[in-house]
PDB file of C-alpha atoms in Angstrom:
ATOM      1  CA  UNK A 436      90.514 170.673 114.080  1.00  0.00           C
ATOM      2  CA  UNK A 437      87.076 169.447 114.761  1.00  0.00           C
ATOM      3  CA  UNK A 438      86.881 167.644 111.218  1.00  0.00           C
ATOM      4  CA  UNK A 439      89.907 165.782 112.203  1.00  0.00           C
ATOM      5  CA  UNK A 440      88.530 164.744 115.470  1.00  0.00           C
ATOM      6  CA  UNK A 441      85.396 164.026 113.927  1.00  0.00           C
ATOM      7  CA  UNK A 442      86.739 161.946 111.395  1.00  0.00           C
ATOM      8  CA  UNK A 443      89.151 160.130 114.012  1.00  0.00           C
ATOM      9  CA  UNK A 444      85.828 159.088 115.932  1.00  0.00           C
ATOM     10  CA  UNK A 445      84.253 157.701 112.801  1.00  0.00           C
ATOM     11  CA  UNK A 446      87.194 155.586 112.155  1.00  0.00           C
ATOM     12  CA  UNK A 447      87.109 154.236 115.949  1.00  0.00           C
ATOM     13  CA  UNK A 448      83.586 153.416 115.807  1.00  0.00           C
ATOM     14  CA  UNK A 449      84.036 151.637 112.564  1.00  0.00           C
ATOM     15  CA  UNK A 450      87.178 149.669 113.987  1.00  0.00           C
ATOM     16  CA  UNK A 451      85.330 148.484 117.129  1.00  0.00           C
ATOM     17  CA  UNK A 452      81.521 147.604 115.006  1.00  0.00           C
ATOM     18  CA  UNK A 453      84.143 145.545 112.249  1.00  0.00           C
ATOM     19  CA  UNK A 454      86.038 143.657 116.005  1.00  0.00           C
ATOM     20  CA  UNK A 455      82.531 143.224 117.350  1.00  0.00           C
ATOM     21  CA  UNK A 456      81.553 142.034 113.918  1.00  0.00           C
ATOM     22  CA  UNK A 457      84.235 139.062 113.709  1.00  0.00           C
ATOM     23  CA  UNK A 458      83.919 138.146 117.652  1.00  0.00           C
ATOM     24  CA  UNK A 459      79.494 137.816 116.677  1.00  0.00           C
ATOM     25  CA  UNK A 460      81.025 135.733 113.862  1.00  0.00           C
ATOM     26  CA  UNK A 461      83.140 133.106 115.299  1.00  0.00           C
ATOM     27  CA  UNK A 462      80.870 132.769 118.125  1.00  0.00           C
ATOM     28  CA  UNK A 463      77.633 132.098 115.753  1.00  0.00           C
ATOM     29  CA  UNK A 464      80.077 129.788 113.900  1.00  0.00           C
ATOM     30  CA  UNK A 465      81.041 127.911 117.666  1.00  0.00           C
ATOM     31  CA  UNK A 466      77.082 127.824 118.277  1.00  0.00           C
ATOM     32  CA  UNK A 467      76.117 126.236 115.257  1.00  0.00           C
ATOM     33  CA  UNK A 468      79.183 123.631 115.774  1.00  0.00           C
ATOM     34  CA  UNK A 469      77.361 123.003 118.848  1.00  0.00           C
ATOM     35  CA  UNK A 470      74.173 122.406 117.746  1.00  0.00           C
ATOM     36  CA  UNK A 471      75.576 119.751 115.026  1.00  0.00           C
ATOM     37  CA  UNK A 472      75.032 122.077 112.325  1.00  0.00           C
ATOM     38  CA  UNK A 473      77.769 121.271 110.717  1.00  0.00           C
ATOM     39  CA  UNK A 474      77.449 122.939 106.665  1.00  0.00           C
ATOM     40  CA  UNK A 475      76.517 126.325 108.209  1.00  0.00           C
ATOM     41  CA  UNK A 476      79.199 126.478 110.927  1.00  0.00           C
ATOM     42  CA  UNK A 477      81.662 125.713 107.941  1.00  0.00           C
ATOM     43  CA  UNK A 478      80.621 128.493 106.323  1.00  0.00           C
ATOM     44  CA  UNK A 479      80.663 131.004 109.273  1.00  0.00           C
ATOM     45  CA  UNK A 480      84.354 129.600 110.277  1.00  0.00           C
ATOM     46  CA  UNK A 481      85.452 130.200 106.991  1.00  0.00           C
ATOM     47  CA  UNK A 482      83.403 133.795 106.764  1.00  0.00           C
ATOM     48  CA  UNK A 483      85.755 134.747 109.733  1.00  0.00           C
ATOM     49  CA  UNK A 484      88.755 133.242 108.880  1.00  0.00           C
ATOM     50  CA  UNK A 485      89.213 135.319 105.654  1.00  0.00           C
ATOM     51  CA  UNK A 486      87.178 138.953 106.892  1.00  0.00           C
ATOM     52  CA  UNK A 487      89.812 138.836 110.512  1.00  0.00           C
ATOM     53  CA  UNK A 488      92.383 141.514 109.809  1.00  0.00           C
ATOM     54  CA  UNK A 489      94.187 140.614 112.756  1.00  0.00           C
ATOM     55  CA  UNK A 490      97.079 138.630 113.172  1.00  0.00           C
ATOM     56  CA  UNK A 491      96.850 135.365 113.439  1.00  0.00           C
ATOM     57  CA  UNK A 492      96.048 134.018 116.215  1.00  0.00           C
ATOM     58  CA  UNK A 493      94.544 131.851 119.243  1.00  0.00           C
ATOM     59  CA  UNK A 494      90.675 132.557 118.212  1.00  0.00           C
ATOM     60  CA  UNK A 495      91.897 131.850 114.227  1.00  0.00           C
ATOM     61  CA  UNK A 496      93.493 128.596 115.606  1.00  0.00           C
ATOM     62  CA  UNK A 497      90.395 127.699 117.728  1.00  0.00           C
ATOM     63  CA  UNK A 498      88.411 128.298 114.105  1.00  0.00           C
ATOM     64  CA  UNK A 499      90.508 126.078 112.414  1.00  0.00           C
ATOM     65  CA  UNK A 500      90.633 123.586 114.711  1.00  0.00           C
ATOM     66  CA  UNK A 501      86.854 123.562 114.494  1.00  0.00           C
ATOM     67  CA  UNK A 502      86.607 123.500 111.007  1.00  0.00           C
ATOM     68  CA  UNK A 503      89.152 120.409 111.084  1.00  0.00           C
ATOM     69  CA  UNK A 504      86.310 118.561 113.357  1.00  0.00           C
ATOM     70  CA  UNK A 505      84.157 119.290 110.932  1.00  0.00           C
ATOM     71  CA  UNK A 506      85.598 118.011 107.954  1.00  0.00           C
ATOM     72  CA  UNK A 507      87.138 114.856 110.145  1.00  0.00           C
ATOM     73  CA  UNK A 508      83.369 114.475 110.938  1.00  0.00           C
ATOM     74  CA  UNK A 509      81.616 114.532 107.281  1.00  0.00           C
ATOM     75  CA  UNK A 510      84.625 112.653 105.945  1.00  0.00           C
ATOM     76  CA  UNK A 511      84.802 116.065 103.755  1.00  0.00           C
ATOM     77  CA  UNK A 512      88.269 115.298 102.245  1.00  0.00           C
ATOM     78  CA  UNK A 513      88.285 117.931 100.102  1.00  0.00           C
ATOM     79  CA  UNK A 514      87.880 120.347 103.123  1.00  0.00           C
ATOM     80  CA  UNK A 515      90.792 118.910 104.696  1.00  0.00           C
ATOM     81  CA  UNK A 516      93.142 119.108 101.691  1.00  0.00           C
ATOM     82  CA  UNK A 517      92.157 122.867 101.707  1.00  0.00           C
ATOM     83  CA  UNK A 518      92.768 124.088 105.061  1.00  0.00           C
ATOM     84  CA  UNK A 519      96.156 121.843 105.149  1.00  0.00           C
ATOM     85  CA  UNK A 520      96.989 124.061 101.994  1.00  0.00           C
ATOM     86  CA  UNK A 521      95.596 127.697 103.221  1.00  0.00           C
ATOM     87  CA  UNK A 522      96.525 127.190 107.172  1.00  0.00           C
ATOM     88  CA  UNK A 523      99.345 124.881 107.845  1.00  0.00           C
ATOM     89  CA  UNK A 524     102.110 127.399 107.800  1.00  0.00           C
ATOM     90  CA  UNK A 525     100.284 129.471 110.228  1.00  0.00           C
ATOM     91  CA  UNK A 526      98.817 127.357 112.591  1.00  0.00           C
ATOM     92  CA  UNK A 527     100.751 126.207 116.342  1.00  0.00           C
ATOM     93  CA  UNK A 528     102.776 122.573 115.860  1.00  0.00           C
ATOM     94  CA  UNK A 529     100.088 120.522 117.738  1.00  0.00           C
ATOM     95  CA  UNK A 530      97.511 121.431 114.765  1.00  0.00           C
ATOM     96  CA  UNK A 531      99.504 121.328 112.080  1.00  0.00           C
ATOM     97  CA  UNK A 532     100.224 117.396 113.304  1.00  0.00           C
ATOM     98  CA  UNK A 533      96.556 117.085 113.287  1.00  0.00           C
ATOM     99  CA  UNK A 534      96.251 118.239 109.715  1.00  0.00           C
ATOM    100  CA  UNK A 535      98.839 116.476 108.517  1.00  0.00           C
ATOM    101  CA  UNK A 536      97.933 113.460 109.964  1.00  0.00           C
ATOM    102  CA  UNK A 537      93.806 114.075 108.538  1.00  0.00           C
ATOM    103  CA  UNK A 538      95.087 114.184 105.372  1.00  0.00           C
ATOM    104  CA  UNK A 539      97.139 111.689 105.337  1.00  0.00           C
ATOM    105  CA  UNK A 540      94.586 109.502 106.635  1.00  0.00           C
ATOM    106  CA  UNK A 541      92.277 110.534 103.514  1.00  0.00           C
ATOM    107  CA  UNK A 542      94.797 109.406 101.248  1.00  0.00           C
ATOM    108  CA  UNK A 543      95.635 106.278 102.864  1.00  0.00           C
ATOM    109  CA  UNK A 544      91.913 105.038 103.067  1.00  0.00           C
ATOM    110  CA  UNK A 545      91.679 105.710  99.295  1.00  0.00           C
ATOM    111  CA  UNK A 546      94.708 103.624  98.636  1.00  0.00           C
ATOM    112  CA  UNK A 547      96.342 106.797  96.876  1.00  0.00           C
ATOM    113  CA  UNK A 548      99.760 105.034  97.400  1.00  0.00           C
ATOM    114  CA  UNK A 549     101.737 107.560  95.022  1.00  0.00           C
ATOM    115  CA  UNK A 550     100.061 110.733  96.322  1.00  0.00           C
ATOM    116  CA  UNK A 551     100.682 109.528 100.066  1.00  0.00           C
ATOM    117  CA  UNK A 552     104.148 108.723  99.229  1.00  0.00           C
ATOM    118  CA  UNK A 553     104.651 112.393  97.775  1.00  0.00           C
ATOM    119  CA  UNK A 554     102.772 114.034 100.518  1.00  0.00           C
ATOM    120  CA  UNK A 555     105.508 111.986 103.041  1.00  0.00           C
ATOM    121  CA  UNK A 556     107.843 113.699 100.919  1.00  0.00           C
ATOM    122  CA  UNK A 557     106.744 116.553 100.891  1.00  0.00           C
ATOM    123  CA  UNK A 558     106.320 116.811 104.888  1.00  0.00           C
ATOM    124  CA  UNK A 559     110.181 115.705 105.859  1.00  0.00           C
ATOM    125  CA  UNK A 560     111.076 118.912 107.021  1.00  0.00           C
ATOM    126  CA  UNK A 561     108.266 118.562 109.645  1.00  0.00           C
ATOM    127  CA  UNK A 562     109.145 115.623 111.940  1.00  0.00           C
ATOM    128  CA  UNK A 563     107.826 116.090 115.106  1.00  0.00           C
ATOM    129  CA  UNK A 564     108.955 113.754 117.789  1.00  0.00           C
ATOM    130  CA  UNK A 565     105.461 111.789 117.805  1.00  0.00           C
ATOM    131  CA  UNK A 566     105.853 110.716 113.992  1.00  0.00           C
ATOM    132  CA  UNK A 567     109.399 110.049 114.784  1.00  0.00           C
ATOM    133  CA  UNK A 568     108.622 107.424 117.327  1.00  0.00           C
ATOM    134  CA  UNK A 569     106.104 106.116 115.409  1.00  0.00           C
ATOM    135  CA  UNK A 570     106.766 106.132 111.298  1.00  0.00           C
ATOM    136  CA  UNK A 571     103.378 106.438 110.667  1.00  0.00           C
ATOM    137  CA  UNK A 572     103.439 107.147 106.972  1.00  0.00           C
ATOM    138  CA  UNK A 573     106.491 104.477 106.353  1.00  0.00           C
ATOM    139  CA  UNK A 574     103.605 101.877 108.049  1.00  0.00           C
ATOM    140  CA  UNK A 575     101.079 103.143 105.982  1.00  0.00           C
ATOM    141  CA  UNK A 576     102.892 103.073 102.884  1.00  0.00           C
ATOM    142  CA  UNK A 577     104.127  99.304 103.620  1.00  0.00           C
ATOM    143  CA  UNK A 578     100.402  98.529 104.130  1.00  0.00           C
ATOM    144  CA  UNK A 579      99.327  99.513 100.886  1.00  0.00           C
ATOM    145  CA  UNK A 580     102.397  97.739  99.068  1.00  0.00           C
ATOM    146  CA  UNK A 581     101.327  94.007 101.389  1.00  0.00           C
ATOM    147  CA  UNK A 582     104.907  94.625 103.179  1.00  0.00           C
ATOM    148  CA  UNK A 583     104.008  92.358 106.233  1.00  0.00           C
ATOM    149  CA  UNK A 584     107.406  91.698 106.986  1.00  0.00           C
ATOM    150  CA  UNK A 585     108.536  95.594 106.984  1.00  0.00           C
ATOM    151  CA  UNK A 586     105.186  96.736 108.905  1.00  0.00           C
ATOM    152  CA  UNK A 587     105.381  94.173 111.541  1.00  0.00           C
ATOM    153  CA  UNK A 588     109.321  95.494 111.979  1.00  0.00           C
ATOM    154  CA  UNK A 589     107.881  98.865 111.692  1.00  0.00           C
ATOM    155  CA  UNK A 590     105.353  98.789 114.382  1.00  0.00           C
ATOM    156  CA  UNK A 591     107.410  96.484 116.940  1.00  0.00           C
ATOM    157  CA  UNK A 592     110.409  98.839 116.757  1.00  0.00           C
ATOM    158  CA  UNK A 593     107.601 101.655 117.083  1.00  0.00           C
ATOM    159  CA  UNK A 594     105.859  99.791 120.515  1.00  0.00           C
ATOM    160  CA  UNK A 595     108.801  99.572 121.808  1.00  0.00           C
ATOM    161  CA  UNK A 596     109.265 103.947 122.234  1.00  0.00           C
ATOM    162  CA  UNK A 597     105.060 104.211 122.392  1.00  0.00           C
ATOM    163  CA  UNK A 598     104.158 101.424 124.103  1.00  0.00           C
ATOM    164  CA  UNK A 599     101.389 104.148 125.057  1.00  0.00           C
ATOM    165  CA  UNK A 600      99.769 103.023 121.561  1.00  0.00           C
ATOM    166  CA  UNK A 601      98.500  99.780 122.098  1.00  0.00           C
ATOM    167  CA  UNK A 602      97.397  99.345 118.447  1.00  0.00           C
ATOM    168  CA  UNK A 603     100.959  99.430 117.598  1.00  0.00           C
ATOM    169  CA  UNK A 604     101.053  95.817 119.192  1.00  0.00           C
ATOM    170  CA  UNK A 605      97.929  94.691 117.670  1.00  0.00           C
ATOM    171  CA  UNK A 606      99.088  95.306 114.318  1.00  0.00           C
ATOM    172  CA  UNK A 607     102.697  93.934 114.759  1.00  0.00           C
ATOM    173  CA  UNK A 608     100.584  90.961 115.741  1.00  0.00           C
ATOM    174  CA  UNK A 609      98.661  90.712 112.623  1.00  0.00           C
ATOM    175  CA  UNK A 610     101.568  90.940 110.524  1.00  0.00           C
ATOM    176  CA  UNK A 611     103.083  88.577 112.194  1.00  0.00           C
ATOM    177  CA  UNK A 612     100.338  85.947 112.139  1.00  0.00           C
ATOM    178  CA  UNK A 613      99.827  86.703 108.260  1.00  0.00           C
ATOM    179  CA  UNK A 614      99.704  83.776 105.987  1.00  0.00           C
ATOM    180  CA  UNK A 615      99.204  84.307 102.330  1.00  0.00           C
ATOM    181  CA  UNK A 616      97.311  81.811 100.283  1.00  0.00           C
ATOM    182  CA  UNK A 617      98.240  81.627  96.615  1.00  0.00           C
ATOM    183  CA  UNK A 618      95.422  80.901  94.278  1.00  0.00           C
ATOM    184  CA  UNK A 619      97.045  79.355  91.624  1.00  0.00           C
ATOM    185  CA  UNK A 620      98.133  76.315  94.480  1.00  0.00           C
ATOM    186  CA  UNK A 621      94.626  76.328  95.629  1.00  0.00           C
ATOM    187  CA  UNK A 622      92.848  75.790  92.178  1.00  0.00           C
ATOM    188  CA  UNK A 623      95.804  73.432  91.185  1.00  0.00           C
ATOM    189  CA  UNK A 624      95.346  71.423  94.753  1.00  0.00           C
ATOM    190  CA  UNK A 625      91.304  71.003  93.621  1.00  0.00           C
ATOM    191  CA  UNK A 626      92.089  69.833  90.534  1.00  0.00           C
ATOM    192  CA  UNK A 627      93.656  66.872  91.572  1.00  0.00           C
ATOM    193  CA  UNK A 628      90.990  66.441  94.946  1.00  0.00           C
ATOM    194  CA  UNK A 629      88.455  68.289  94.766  1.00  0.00           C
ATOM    195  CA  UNK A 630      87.352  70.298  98.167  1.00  0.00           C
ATOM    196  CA  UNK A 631      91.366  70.117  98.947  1.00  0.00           C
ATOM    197  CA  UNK A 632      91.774  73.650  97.425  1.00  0.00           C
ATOM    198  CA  UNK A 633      89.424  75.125  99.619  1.00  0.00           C
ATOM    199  CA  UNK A 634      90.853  73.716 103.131  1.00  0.00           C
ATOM    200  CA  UNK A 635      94.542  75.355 102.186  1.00  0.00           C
ATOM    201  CA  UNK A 636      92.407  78.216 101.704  1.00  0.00           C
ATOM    202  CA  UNK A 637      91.071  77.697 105.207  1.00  0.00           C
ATOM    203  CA  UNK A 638      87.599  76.889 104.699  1.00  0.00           C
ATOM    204  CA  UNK A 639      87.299  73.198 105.540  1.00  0.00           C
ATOM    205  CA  UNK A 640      83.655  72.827 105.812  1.00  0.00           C
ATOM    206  CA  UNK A 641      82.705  74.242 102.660  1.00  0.00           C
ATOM    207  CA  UNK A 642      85.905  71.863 100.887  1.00  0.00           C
ATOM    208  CA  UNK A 643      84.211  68.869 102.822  1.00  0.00           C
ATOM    209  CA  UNK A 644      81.163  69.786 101.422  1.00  0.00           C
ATOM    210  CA  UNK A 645      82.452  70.164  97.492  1.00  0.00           C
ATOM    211  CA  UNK A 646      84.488  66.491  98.479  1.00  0.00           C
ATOM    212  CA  UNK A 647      81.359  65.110  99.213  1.00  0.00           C
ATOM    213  CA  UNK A 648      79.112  66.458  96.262  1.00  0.00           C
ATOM    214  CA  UNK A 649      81.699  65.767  93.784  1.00  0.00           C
ATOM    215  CA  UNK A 650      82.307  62.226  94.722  1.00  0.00           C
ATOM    216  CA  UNK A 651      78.388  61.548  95.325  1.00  0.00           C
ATOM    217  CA  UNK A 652      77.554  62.694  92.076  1.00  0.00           C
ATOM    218  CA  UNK A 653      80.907  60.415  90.328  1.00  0.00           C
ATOM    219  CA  UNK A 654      79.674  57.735  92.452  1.00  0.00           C
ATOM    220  CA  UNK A 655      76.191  58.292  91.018  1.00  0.00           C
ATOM    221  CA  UNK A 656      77.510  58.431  87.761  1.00  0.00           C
ATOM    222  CA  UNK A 657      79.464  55.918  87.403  1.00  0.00           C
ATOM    223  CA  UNK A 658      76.851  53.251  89.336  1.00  0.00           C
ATOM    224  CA  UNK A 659      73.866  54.590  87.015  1.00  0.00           C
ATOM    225  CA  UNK A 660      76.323  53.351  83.832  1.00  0.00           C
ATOM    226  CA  UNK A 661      77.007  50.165  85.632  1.00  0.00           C
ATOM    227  CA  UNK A 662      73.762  49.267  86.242  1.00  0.00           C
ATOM    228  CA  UNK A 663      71.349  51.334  82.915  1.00  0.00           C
ATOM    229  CA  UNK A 664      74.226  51.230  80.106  1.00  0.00           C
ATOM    230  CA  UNK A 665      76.143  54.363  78.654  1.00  0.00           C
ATOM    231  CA  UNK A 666      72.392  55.097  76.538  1.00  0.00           C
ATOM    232  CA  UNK A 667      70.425  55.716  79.363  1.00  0.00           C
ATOM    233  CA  UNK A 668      69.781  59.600  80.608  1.00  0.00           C
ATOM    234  CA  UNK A 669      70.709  58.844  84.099  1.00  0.00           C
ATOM    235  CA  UNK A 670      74.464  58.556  83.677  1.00  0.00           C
ATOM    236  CA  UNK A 671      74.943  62.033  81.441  1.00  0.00           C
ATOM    237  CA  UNK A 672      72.754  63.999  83.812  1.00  0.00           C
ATOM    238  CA  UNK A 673      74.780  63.048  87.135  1.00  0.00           C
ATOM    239  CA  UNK A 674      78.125  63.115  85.054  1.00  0.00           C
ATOM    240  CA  UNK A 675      77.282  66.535  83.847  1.00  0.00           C
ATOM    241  CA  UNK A 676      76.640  67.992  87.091  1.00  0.00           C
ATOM    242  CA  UNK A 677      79.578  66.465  88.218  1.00  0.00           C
ATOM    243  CA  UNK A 678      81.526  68.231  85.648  1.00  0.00           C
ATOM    244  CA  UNK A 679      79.430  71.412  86.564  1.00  0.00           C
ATOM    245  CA  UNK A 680      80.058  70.993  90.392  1.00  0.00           C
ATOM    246  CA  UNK A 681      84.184  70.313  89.386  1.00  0.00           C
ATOM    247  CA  UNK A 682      84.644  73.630  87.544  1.00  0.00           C
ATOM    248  CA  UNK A 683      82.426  75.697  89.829  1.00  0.00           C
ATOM    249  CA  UNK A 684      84.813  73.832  92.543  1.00  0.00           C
ATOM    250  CA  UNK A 685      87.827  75.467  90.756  1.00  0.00           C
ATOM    251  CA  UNK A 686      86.836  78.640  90.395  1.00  0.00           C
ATOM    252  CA  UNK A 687      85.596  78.734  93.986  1.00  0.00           C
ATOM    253  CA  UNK A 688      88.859  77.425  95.106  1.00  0.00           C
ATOM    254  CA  UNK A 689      90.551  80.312  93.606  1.00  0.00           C
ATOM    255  CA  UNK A 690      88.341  82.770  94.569  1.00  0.00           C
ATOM    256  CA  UNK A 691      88.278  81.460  98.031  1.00  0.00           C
ATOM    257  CA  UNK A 692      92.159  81.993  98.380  1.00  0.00           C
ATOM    258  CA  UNK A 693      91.648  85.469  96.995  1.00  0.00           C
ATOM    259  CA  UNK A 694      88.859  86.129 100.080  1.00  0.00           C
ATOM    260  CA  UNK A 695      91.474  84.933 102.492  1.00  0.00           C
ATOM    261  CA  UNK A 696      94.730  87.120 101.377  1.00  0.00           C
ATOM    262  CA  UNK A 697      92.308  89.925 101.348  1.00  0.00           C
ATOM    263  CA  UNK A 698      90.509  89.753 104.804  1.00  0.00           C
ATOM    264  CA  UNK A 699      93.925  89.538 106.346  1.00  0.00           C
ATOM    265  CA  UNK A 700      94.573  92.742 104.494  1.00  0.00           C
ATOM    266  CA  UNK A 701      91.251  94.559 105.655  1.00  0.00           C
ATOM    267  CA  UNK A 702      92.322  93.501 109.065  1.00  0.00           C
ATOM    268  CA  UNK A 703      95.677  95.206 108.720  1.00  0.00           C
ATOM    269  CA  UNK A 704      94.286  97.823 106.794  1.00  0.00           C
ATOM    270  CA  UNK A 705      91.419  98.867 109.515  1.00  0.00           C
ATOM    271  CA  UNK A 706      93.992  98.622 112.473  1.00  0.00           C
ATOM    272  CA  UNK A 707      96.768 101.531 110.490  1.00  0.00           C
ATOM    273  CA  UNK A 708      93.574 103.484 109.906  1.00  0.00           C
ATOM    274  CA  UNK A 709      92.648 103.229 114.052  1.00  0.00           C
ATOM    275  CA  UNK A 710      96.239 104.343 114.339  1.00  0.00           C
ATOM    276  CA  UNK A 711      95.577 107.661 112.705  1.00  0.00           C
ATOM    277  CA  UNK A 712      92.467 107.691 114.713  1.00  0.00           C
ATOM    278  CA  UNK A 713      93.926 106.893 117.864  1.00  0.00           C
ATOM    279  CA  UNK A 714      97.053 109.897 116.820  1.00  0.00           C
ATOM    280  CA  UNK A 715      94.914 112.819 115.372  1.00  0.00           C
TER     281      UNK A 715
END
């Protein structure tokens, strides 16, 4: 009888040193988050996370949701991907939107279209009433693919149940103000006047300037052979930069259009990524 007893006390004070144990974890864990120390903290959430023999619960959410800053923080994608995988199915609605939303986010700033696309999949079953008001991953998706048209429809229709989300009208209003330049018109426009290429591509200053230098150096040209004859240096070296300054006015032309598509797209780009910003 007193063996028993004595054993039953042993396994008491064990219980209540391995509860005081995890409690002196999670809060050294919450102190180093605190501090900013953010690699040890990870460790020390993760430390508790996997020793708590307890169900899961309010103080396991609180770690996760920790750990979540943390990797939202260092921009540790891989940490994100993991505790979506380990902790999604176990964690309260609220959270698991915040997870889901983090990791999409990671895979939307690296432009993984197809993995994005199979993560939205994946998720269907979980629709929430926020990400049915706002189609966040169908915007996101259209983003990546240029879809003006269908993200400005998107995020209008979506303004219209959150106007809440004022970002939704700022990037209706950036697809809707979109106007793609086509290269191939730009170089072809340059060819014929050079300079011209570069104002459809919206930089007039810079296509006065290549006007200008091309037909100063032509003008040169052609005035140098008037006046010294075809033998003399003078004509080749101005007609040869102005051969030089015509294809580097091509190419630029091109290259110019290219810049403008693709700052409209950074534009359109950075406002979807506030979104998940503004969301999370």
């Amino acid at each position: 009888m007193f063996l028993r007893k004595l054993v039953l006390c042993f396994v008491l004070i064990f219980s209540s040193v391995q509860v005081f144990c995890q409690e002196e974890v999670k809060a050294f864990a919450d102190s180093l988050f605190m501090n900013g120390f953010f690699s040890e903290a990870s460790g020390e959430y993760k430390r508790f996370l996997f020793s708590s023999k307890k169900e899961f619960g309010e103080t396991e959410e609180s770690a996760v949701f920790s750990l979540s800053k943390i990797y939202d923080s260092t921009h540790d994608k891989e940490g994100i991907f993991w505790l979506n995988k380990n902790f999604e199915d176990k964690v309260s609605d609220d959270l698991k939107i915040r997870l889901n939303l983090l990791n999409a986010q990671y895979l939307f700033c690296e432009s993984k279209k197809e993995e994005l696309d199979l993560f939205s999949k994946e998720h269907l079953s979980f629709t929430p009433k926020l990400l049915e008001d706002l189609p966040l991953y169908e915007i996101s998706l259209s983003v990546l693919d240029k879809n003006y048209s269908n993200v400005f429809s998107l995020a209008t229709a979506s303004y219209e149940k959150r106007s809440d989300i004022e970002g939704l009208n700022t990037l209706a209003t950036l697809c809707k103000n979109v106007r793609i330049k086509k290269p191939g018109i730009a170089l072809t426009l340059s060819a014929f006047i050079p300079g011209l290429g570069k104002w459809y591509g919206g930089s007039l200053m810079s296509g006065f300037g290549s006007f200008l230098s091309f037909a100063s150096l032509t003008a040169g040209c052609v005035y140098a052979g008037y006046n010294y004859g075809i033998e003399n240096w003078r004509p080749w070296v101005l007609g040869g930069a102005a051969l030089v300054t015509y294809i580097v006015e091509l190419y630029g032309s091109y290259k110019n259009a290219e810049r403008y598509n693709d700052f409209q797209y950074r534009q359109i780009f950075s406002e979807t990524e506030n979104l998940y910003e503004e969301l999370k």
